């Protein structure tokens, strides 16, 4: 199969809708299901450009091919109240995300740490493993496990599935484009992009650990993510004229959606709570849900449509 990610996303989208109509699913769980069924296969397929000459990419490609049963296990765990059965299904999804993290580390070792844009993609796979871990924690029949409630673990799982993983991988795709378009020797990416990657990779760590401190630390994490999102959207809006019309339209819409999300988030942040800085949009159904859904779909749609030459990572013993 030439494009398994696309077909898995199509099948997953219909399963996602069937799941919503078949079970009593809240907006938080429904949003995570969209990541499991649609975003993960599309992003994984685009990240692995060629699986034939590299063992790490071949590993990730095989993970992509067998994704659907693991996605189903993840949403099954979200369909049940917290308990050992739900935790068992969640553990299966966590093990799958760990296999993707192994592929990301493997890619990093084969490159010997080179290529900052590929590093961003590899880090996205690592963050996805944390997303799977948080989902597993949310299914455990233990109240306030690790000082967080079940709902707070769910919010963290959504944040890492639908925001952290998405932005890290998309930033890598953006870097691939910047590198191919560069005129500098050796096609090195520019310093502003390197700073963007650092911000994207460090922000989730700051956001997570800010939850253990006072409101001021949480507000700081909100400001960092708002700055990051606005910066990315402005950059993409500026570069949108370089692409073919439908990609240009998708990037412009993505930018406007990003501005809308940041504005709504800051407005909600006026009445900030302990974890609401991370999941504030998810707690405003249906606006937050549809905003995040449309933004994530548009951003994936746009960067999958940018024609980038395939890269084969060098094989290493």
mmCIF file of C-alpha atoms in Angstrom:
data_model
loop_
_atom_site.group_PDB
_atom_site.id
_atom_site.type_symbol
_atom_site.label_atom_id
_atom_site.label_comp_id
_atom_site.label_asym_id
_atom_site.label_seq_id
_atom_site.Cartn_x
_atom_site.Cartn_y
_atom_site.Cartn_z
ATOM 1 C CA UNK A 1 0.000 0.000 0.000
ATOM 2 C CA UNK A 2 1.524 3.287 -1.138
ATOM 3 C CA UNK A 3 -0.309 5.671 1.219
ATOM 4 C CA UNK A 4 -1.549 3.653 4.218
ATOM 5 C CA UNK A 5 -1.752 6.707 6.473
ATOM 6 C CA UNK A 6 -4.318 8.388 4.259
ATOM 7 C CA UNK A 7 -6.551 5.306 4.115
ATOM 8 C CA UNK A 8 -6.167 4.637 7.817
ATOM 9 C CA UNK A 9 -7.221 8.232 8.501
ATOM 10 C CA UNK A 10 -10.304 7.867 6.267
ATOM 11 C CA UNK A 11 -11.342 4.622 7.943
ATOM 12 C CA UNK A 12 -10.474 6.075 11.325
ATOM 13 C CA UNK A 13 -12.614 9.154 10.708
ATOM 14 C CA UNK A 14 -15.714 7.039 10.128
ATOM 15 C CA UNK A 15 -14.894 4.836 13.121
ATOM 16 C CA UNK A 16 -14.476 8.012 15.153
ATOM 17 C CA UNK A 17 -18.005 9.147 14.215
ATOM 18 C CA UNK A 18 -19.459 5.688 14.848
ATOM 19 C CA UNK A 19 -17.744 5.667 18.232
ATOM 20 C CA UNK A 20 -19.373 8.981 19.167
ATOM 21 C CA UNK A 21 -22.860 7.761 18.248
ATOM 22 C CA UNK A 22 -22.372 4.354 19.878
ATOM 23 C CA UNK A 23 -21.028 5.466 23.255
ATOM 24 C CA UNK A 24 -21.669 8.302 25.643
ATOM 25 C CA UNK A 25 -18.427 10.188 25.021
ATOM 26 C CA UNK A 26 -17.546 13.578 26.457
ATOM 27 C CA UNK A 27 -15.746 16.271 24.458
ATOM 28 C CA UNK A 28 -12.337 15.614 26.003
ATOM 29 C CA UNK A 29 -12.352 11.909 25.151
ATOM 30 C CA UNK A 30 -13.852 12.615 21.724
ATOM 31 C CA UNK A 31 -10.990 15.013 20.950
ATOM 32 C CA UNK A 32 -8.372 12.438 21.942
ATOM 33 C CA UNK A 33 -10.104 9.927 19.673
ATOM 34 C CA UNK A 34 -9.637 12.271 16.725
ATOM 35 C CA UNK A 35 -5.892 12.290 17.353
ATOM 36 C CA UNK A 36 -5.740 8.496 17.625
ATOM 37 C CA UNK A 37 -7.846 7.805 14.546
ATOM 38 C CA UNK A 38 -6.928 10.679 12.198
ATOM 39 C CA UNK A 39 -3.927 12.804 13.201
ATOM 40 C CA UNK A 40 -1.489 10.050 14.171
ATOM 41 C CA UNK A 41 -1.702 8.096 10.868
ATOM 42 C CA UNK A 42 -1.469 11.249 8.733
ATOM 43 C CA UNK A 43 1.500 12.684 10.622
ATOM 44 C CA UNK A 44 3.311 9.358 10.883
ATOM 45 C CA UNK A 45 2.988 8.722 7.155
ATOM 46 C CA UNK A 46 4.335 12.163 6.287
ATOM 47 C CA UNK A 47 7.202 11.836 8.766
ATOM 48 C CA UNK A 48 8.410 8.568 7.248
ATOM 49 C CA UNK A 49 9.125 9.581 3.678
ATOM 50 C CA UNK A 50 10.796 6.339 2.572
ATOM 51 C CA UNK A 51 11.038 3.113 4.550
ATOM 52 C CA UNK A 52 13.134 1.061 2.127
ATOM 53 C CA UNK A 53 16.694 2.089 2.974
ATOM 54 C CA UNK A 54 16.605 2.779 6.677
ATOM 55 C CA UNK A 55 15.825 0.389 9.495
ATOM 56 C CA UNK A 56 14.400 3.056 11.792
ATOM 57 C CA UNK A 57 12.022 4.379 9.146
ATOM 58 C CA UNK A 58 11.099 0.815 8.236
ATOM 59 C CA UNK A 59 10.246 0.193 11.891
ATOM 60 C CA UNK A 60 8.014 3.279 11.989
ATOM 61 C CA UNK A 61 6.387 2.299 8.697
ATOM 62 C CA UNK A 62 5.487 -1.116 10.098
ATOM 63 C CA UNK A 63 4.067 0.623 13.157
ATOM 64 C CA UNK A 64 1.940 2.759 10.832
ATOM 65 C CA UNK A 65 0.596 -0.263 8.952
ATOM 66 C CA UNK A 66 -0.603 -1.936 12.155
ATOM 67 C CA UNK A 67 -1.893 1.265 13.794
ATOM 68 C CA UNK A 68 -5.675 0.718 13.585
ATOM 69 C CA UNK A 69 -6.085 -2.060 16.209
ATOM 70 C CA UNK A 70 -4.053 -0.042 18.690
ATOM 71 C CA UNK A 71 -6.107 3.098 18.018
ATOM 72 C CA UNK A 72 -9.244 1.079 18.667
ATOM 73 C CA UNK A 73 -7.798 -0.142 21.960
ATOM 74 C CA UNK A 74 -7.106 3.452 22.930
ATOM 75 C CA UNK A 75 -10.636 4.643 22.260
ATOM 76 C CA UNK A 76 -12.081 1.562 23.953
ATOM 77 C CA UNK A 77 -10.231 2.553 27.110
ATOM 78 C CA UNK A 78 -11.781 6.019 26.827
ATOM 79 C CA UNK A 79 -15.243 4.488 26.392
ATOM 80 C CA UNK A 80 -15.175 2.895 29.849
ATOM 81 C CA UNK A 81 -15.137 4.308 33.365
ATOM 82 C CA UNK A 82 -11.742 4.251 35.010
ATOM 83 C CA UNK A 83 -10.926 0.707 36.070
ATOM 84 C CA UNK A 84 -8.581 -2.175 35.448
ATOM 85 C CA UNK A 85 -10.256 -3.168 32.188
ATOM 86 C CA UNK A 86 -10.027 0.384 30.858
ATOM 87 C CA UNK A 87 -6.422 0.561 32.082
ATOM 88 C CA UNK A 88 -5.588 -2.672 30.213
ATOM 89 C CA UNK A 89 -6.869 -1.205 26.938
ATOM 90 C CA UNK A 90 -5.021 2.032 27.669
ATOM 91 C CA UNK A 91 -1.834 0.081 28.343
ATOM 92 C CA UNK A 92 -2.023 -1.419 24.847
ATOM 93 C CA UNK A 93 -2.105 2.075 23.331
ATOM 94 C CA UNK A 94 0.743 3.181 25.586
ATOM 95 C CA UNK A 95 2.877 0.253 24.409
ATOM 96 C CA UNK A 96 2.198 1.289 20.818
ATOM 97 C CA UNK A 97 3.278 4.882 21.482
ATOM 98 C CA UNK A 98 6.418 3.506 23.118
ATOM 99 C CA UNK A 99 7.202 1.663 19.876
ATOM 100 C CA UNK A 100 6.961 4.982 18.015
ATOM 101 C CA UNK A 101 9.261 6.589 20.585
ATOM 102 C CA UNK A 102 11.763 3.776 19.974
ATOM 103 C CA UNK A 103 11.607 4.592 16.264
ATOM 104 C CA UNK A 104 12.220 8.262 17.006
ATOM 105 C CA UNK A 105 15.271 7.525 19.147
ATOM 106 C CA UNK A 106 16.519 5.088 16.506
ATOM 107 C CA UNK A 107 16.260 7.760 13.801
ATOM 108 C CA UNK A 108 18.154 10.175 16.031
ATOM 109 C CA UNK A 109 20.982 7.673 16.553
ATOM 110 C CA UNK A 110 21.272 6.919 12.834
ATOM 111 C CA UNK A 111 21.628 10.615 12.078
ATOM 112 C CA UNK A 112 24.050 11.025 14.999
ATOM 113 C CA UNK A 113 22.044 14.015 16.200
ATOM 114 C CA UNK A 114 22.168 15.960 12.914
ATOM 115 C CA UNK A 115 19.279 17.828 11.215
ATOM 116 C CA UNK A 116 17.351 19.953 13.654
ATOM 117 C CA UNK A 117 14.123 19.594 11.648
ATOM 118 C CA UNK A 118 14.248 15.795 11.958
ATOM 119 C CA UNK A 119 15.037 16.170 15.658
ATOM 120 C CA UNK A 120 11.729 17.997 16.077
ATOM 121 C CA UNK A 121 9.885 15.083 14.461
ATOM 122 C CA UNK A 122 11.691 12.535 16.633
ATOM 123 C CA UNK A 123 10.852 14.552 19.741
ATOM 124 C CA UNK A 124 7.224 14.507 18.637
ATOM 125 C CA UNK A 125 7.274 10.694 18.790
ATOM 126 C CA UNK A 126 8.751 10.866 22.288
ATOM 127 C CA UNK A 127 6.045 13.285 23.414
ATOM 128 C CA UNK A 128 3.422 10.959 21.939
ATOM 129 C CA UNK A 129 4.698 8.237 24.284
ATOM 130 C CA UNK A 130 4.097 10.603 27.208
ATOM 131 C CA UNK A 131 0.605 11.199 25.823
ATOM 132 C CA UNK A 132 -0.024 7.450 25.865
ATOM 133 C CA UNK A 133 1.326 7.254 29.412
ATOM 134 C CA UNK A 134 -1.013 10.020 30.606
ATOM 135 C CA UNK A 135 -3.960 8.281 28.944
ATOM 136 C CA UNK A 136 -3.024 5.070 30.751
ATOM 137 C CA UNK A 137 -2.793 6.918 34.083
ATOM 138 C CA UNK A 138 -6.249 8.409 33.504
ATOM 139 C CA UNK A 139 -7.745 4.916 33.217
ATOM 140 C CA UNK A 140 -6.325 3.590 36.489
ATOM 141 C CA UNK A 141 -8.925 3.034 39.237
ATOM 142 C CA UNK A 142 -6.951 5.247 41.622
ATOM 143 C CA UNK A 143 -8.217 8.620 42.775
ATOM 144 C CA UNK A 144 -5.729 11.477 42.515
ATOM 145 C CA UNK A 145 -3.007 9.257 41.092
ATOM 146 C CA UNK A 146 0.243 11.205 41.202
ATOM 147 C CA UNK A 147 -1.588 14.217 42.733
ATOM 148 C CA UNK A 148 -3.754 14.635 39.596
ATOM 149 C CA UNK A 149 -7.414 13.687 39.263
ATOM 150 C CA UNK A 150 -8.731 11.454 36.486
ATOM 151 C CA UNK A 151 -10.002 14.451 34.536
ATOM 152 C CA UNK A 152 -6.671 16.243 34.860
ATOM 153 C CA UNK A 153 -4.839 13.219 33.453
ATOM 154 C CA UNK A 154 -7.349 13.185 30.579
ATOM 155 C CA UNK A 155 -6.648 16.870 29.889
ATOM 156 C CA UNK A 156 -2.909 16.185 29.886
ATOM 157 C CA UNK A 157 -3.417 13.242 27.520
ATOM 158 C CA UNK A 158 -5.389 15.499 25.179
ATOM 159 C CA UNK A 159 -2.777 18.244 25.407
ATOM 160 C CA UNK A 160 0.086 15.918 24.493
ATOM 161 C CA UNK A 161 -1.854 14.007 21.813
ATOM 162 C CA UNK A 162 -3.451 16.979 20.091
ATOM 163 C CA UNK A 163 -1.053 19.880 20.725
ATOM 164 C CA UNK A 164 2.465 18.851 21.741
ATOM 165 C CA UNK A 165 2.820 15.919 19.329
ATOM 166 C CA UNK A 166 1.121 17.853 16.526
ATOM 167 C CA UNK A 167 3.236 21.022 16.841
ATOM 168 C CA UNK A 168 6.531 19.149 17.198
ATOM 169 C CA UNK A 169 5.984 17.072 14.052
ATOM 170 C CA UNK A 170 4.530 19.954 12.024
ATOM 171 C CA UNK A 171 7.507 22.123 13.025
ATOM 172 C CA UNK A 172 9.728 19.383 11.600
ATOM 173 C CA UNK A 173 7.807 19.444 8.311
ATOM 174 C CA UNK A 174 8.168 23.214 8.245
ATOM 175 C CA UNK A 175 11.920 22.822 8.766
ATOM 176 C CA UNK A 176 12.167 20.363 5.885
ATOM 177 C CA UNK A 177 10.604 22.977 3.653
ATOM 178 C CA UNK A 178 12.863 25.742 4.978
ATOM 179 C CA UNK A 179 15.934 23.602 4.421
ATOM 180 C CA UNK A 180 15.012 22.723 0.850
ATOM 181 C CA UNK A 181 14.343 26.384 0.065
ATOM 182 C CA UNK A 182 17.502 27.659 1.770
ATOM 183 C CA UNK A 183 20.278 29.247 -0.286
ATOM 184 C CA UNK A 184 22.940 28.971 2.412
ATOM 185 C CA UNK A 185 25.836 26.532 2.095
ATOM 186 C CA UNK A 186 24.917 22.936 2.939
ATOM 187 C CA UNK A 187 21.275 24.003 3.030
ATOM 188 C CA UNK A 188 21.345 24.694 6.739
ATOM 189 C CA UNK A 189 18.168 25.932 8.363
ATOM 190 C CA UNK A 190 18.249 29.493 9.690
ATOM 191 C CA UNK A 191 18.659 30.575 13.288
ATOM 192 C CA UNK A 192 15.047 31.774 13.785
ATOM 193 C CA UNK A 193 13.865 28.291 12.885
ATOM 194 C CA UNK A 194 16.316 26.708 15.323
ATOM 195 C CA UNK A 195 14.963 28.975 18.050
ATOM 196 C CA UNK A 196 11.433 27.951 17.054
ATOM 197 C CA UNK A 197 12.352 24.270 17.445
ATOM 198 C CA UNK A 198 13.871 24.906 20.874
ATOM 199 C CA UNK A 199 10.718 26.730 21.952
ATOM 200 C CA UNK A 200 8.441 23.981 20.630
ATOM 201 C CA UNK A 201 10.415 21.240 22.377
ATOM 202 C CA UNK A 202 10.954 23.013 25.712
ATOM 203 C CA UNK A 203 7.468 24.527 26.124
ATOM 204 C CA UNK A 204 5.697 21.231 26.993
ATOM 205 C CA UNK A 205 8.222 20.556 29.728
ATOM 206 C CA UNK A 206 7.669 24.021 31.192
ATOM 207 C CA UNK A 207 3.913 23.610 30.870
ATOM 208 C CA UNK A 208 3.872 20.256 32.629
ATOM 209 C CA UNK A 209 6.061 21.214 35.578
ATOM 210 C CA UNK A 210 4.236 24.520 35.993
ATOM 211 C CA UNK A 211 1.226 22.479 37.139
ATOM 212 C CA UNK A 212 3.073 21.668 40.363
ATOM 213 C CA UNK A 213 3.486 25.346 41.245
ATOM 214 C CA UNK A 214 1.270 28.341 41.825
ATOM 215 C CA UNK A 215 -1.026 30.129 39.412
ATOM 216 C CA UNK A 216 1.750 32.482 38.273
ATOM 217 C CA UNK A 217 3.749 29.558 36.859
ATOM 218 C CA UNK A 218 0.689 28.253 35.028
ATOM 219 C CA UNK A 219 0.043 31.685 33.544
ATOM 220 C CA UNK A 220 3.666 31.757 32.363
ATOM 221 C CA UNK A 221 3.147 28.494 30.485
ATOM 222 C CA UNK A 222 -0.003 29.942 28.879
ATOM 223 C CA UNK A 223 1.928 33.013 27.736
ATOM 224 C CA UNK A 224 4.714 30.846 26.257
ATOM 225 C CA UNK A 225 2.295 28.679 24.291
ATOM 226 C CA UNK A 226 0.315 31.704 23.135
ATOM 227 C CA UNK A 227 3.513 33.369 21.921
ATOM 228 C CA UNK A 228 4.584 30.157 20.201
ATOM 229 C CA UNK A 229 1.278 29.697 18.390
ATOM 230 C CA UNK A 230 1.057 33.324 17.281
ATOM 231 C CA UNK A 231 4.669 33.260 16.049
ATOM 232 C CA UNK A 232 4.101 30.117 14.006
ATOM 233 C CA UNK A 233 0.850 31.406 12.520
ATOM 234 C CA UNK A 234 2.412 34.745 11.543
ATOM 235 C CA UNK A 235 5.353 32.959 9.925
ATOM 236 C CA UNK A 236 3.110 30.607 7.972
ATOM 237 C CA UNK A 237 0.838 33.472 6.937
ATOM 238 C CA UNK A 238 3.868 35.371 5.617
ATOM 239 C CA UNK A 239 5.129 32.348 3.652
ATOM 240 C CA UNK A 240 1.731 31.278 2.340
ATOM 241 C CA UNK A 241 2.265 33.167 -0.941
ATOM 242 C CA UNK A 242 5.033 30.689 -1.846
ATOM 243 C CA UNK A 243 2.676 27.721 -2.094
ATOM 244 C CA UNK A 244 0.078 26.507 -4.552
ATOM 245 C CA UNK A 245 -3.393 28.040 -4.057
ATOM 246 C CA UNK A 246 -5.079 25.326 -2.011
ATOM 247 C CA UNK A 247 -2.107 24.993 0.348
ATOM 248 C CA UNK A 248 -1.959 28.785 0.596
ATOM 249 C CA UNK A 249 -5.649 28.895 1.538
ATOM 250 C CA UNK A 250 -5.203 26.174 4.155
ATOM 251 C CA UNK A 251 -2.248 28.004 5.735
ATOM 252 C CA UNK A 252 -4.129 31.314 5.840
ATOM 253 C CA UNK A 253 -7.134 29.642 7.468
ATOM 254 C CA UNK A 254 -4.806 27.872 9.889
ATOM 255 C CA UNK A 255 -3.266 31.210 10.865
ATOM 256 C CA UNK A 256 -6.645 32.812 11.506
ATOM 257 C CA UNK A 257 -7.782 29.793 13.515
ATOM 258 C CA UNK A 258 -4.582 29.993 15.557
ATOM 259 C CA UNK A 259 -5.200 33.666 16.350
ATOM 260 C CA UNK A 260 -8.773 32.810 17.327
ATOM 261 C CA UNK A 261 -7.633 30.011 19.639
ATOM 262 C CA UNK A 262 -5.051 32.211 21.358
ATOM 263 C CA UNK A 263 -7.556 35.029 21.828
ATOM 264 C CA UNK A 264 -10.147 32.678 23.310
ATOM 265 C CA UNK A 265 -7.536 31.017 25.519
ATOM 266 C CA UNK A 266 -6.336 34.337 26.939
ATOM 267 C CA UNK A 267 -9.909 35.432 27.533
ATOM 268 C CA UNK A 268 -10.619 32.188 29.395
ATOM 269 C CA UNK A 269 -7.347 32.581 31.256
ATOM 270 C CA UNK A 270 -8.755 35.590 33.107
ATOM 271 C CA UNK A 271 -10.620 33.085 35.267
ATOM 272 C CA UNK A 272 -7.766 30.550 35.280
ATOM 273 C CA UNK A 273 -7.913 27.394 37.383
ATOM 274 C CA UNK A 274 -5.357 24.801 38.408
ATOM 275 C CA UNK A 275 -5.235 22.907 35.140
ATOM 276 C CA UNK A 276 -7.464 25.077 32.970
ATOM 277 C CA UNK A 277 -4.433 26.742 31.382
ATOM 278 C CA UNK A 278 -3.660 23.488 29.589
ATOM 279 C CA UNK A 279 -7.175 22.371 28.770
ATOM 280 C CA UNK A 280 -9.044 25.655 28.736
ATOM 281 C CA UNK A 281 -10.329 25.251 25.184
ATOM 282 C CA UNK A 282 -11.290 21.649 25.751
ATOM 283 C CA UNK A 283 -13.493 22.768 28.628
ATOM 284 C CA UNK A 284 -15.532 25.131 26.430
ATOM 285 C CA UNK A 285 -17.550 22.737 24.253
ATOM 286 C CA UNK A 286 -18.469 22.922 21.526
ATOM 287 C CA UNK A 287 -16.401 25.976 20.516
ATOM 288 C CA UNK A 288 -13.110 24.728 21.911
ATOM 289 C CA UNK A 289 -13.585 21.310 20.387
ATOM 290 C CA UNK A 290 -14.408 22.552 16.888
ATOM 291 C CA UNK A 291 -11.682 25.204 16.973
ATOM 292 C CA UNK A 292 -9.012 22.678 17.898
ATOM 293 C CA UNK A 293 -10.424 20.138 15.426
ATOM 294 C CA UNK A 294 -10.439 22.570 12.519
ATOM 295 C CA UNK A 295 -7.009 23.978 13.388
ATOM 296 C CA UNK A 296 -5.358 20.555 13.653
ATOM 297 C CA UNK A 297 -6.961 19.269 10.468
ATOM 298 C CA UNK A 298 -6.044 22.372 8.468
ATOM 299 C CA UNK A 299 -2.445 22.401 9.661
ATOM 300 C CA UNK A 300 -1.946 18.726 8.764
ATOM 301 C CA UNK A 301 -3.748 19.198 5.451
ATOM 302 C CA UNK A 302 -1.527 22.150 4.553
ATOM 303 C CA UNK A 303 1.882 20.699 5.405
ATOM 304 C CA UNK A 304 1.089 17.342 3.832
ATOM 305 C CA UNK A 305 0.369 19.277 0.649
ATOM 306 C CA UNK A 306 3.764 20.971 0.494
ATOM 307 C CA UNK A 307 5.900 19.070 -2.014
ATOM 308 C CA UNK A 308 9.192 18.162 -0.394
ATOM 309 C CA UNK A 309 11.802 15.866 -1.900
ATOM 310 C CA UNK A 310 12.051 12.532 -0.185
ATOM 311 C CA UNK A 311 14.993 12.089 2.115
ATOM 312 C CA UNK A 312 16.730 8.837 2.841
ATOM 313 C CA UNK A 313 18.502 8.870 6.174
ATOM 314 C CA UNK A 314 21.981 7.339 5.981
ATOM 315 C CA UNK A 315 22.227 3.768 7.235
ATOM 316 C CA UNK A 316 24.489 3.254 10.202
ATOM 317 C CA UNK A 317 25.683 0.095 11.925
#
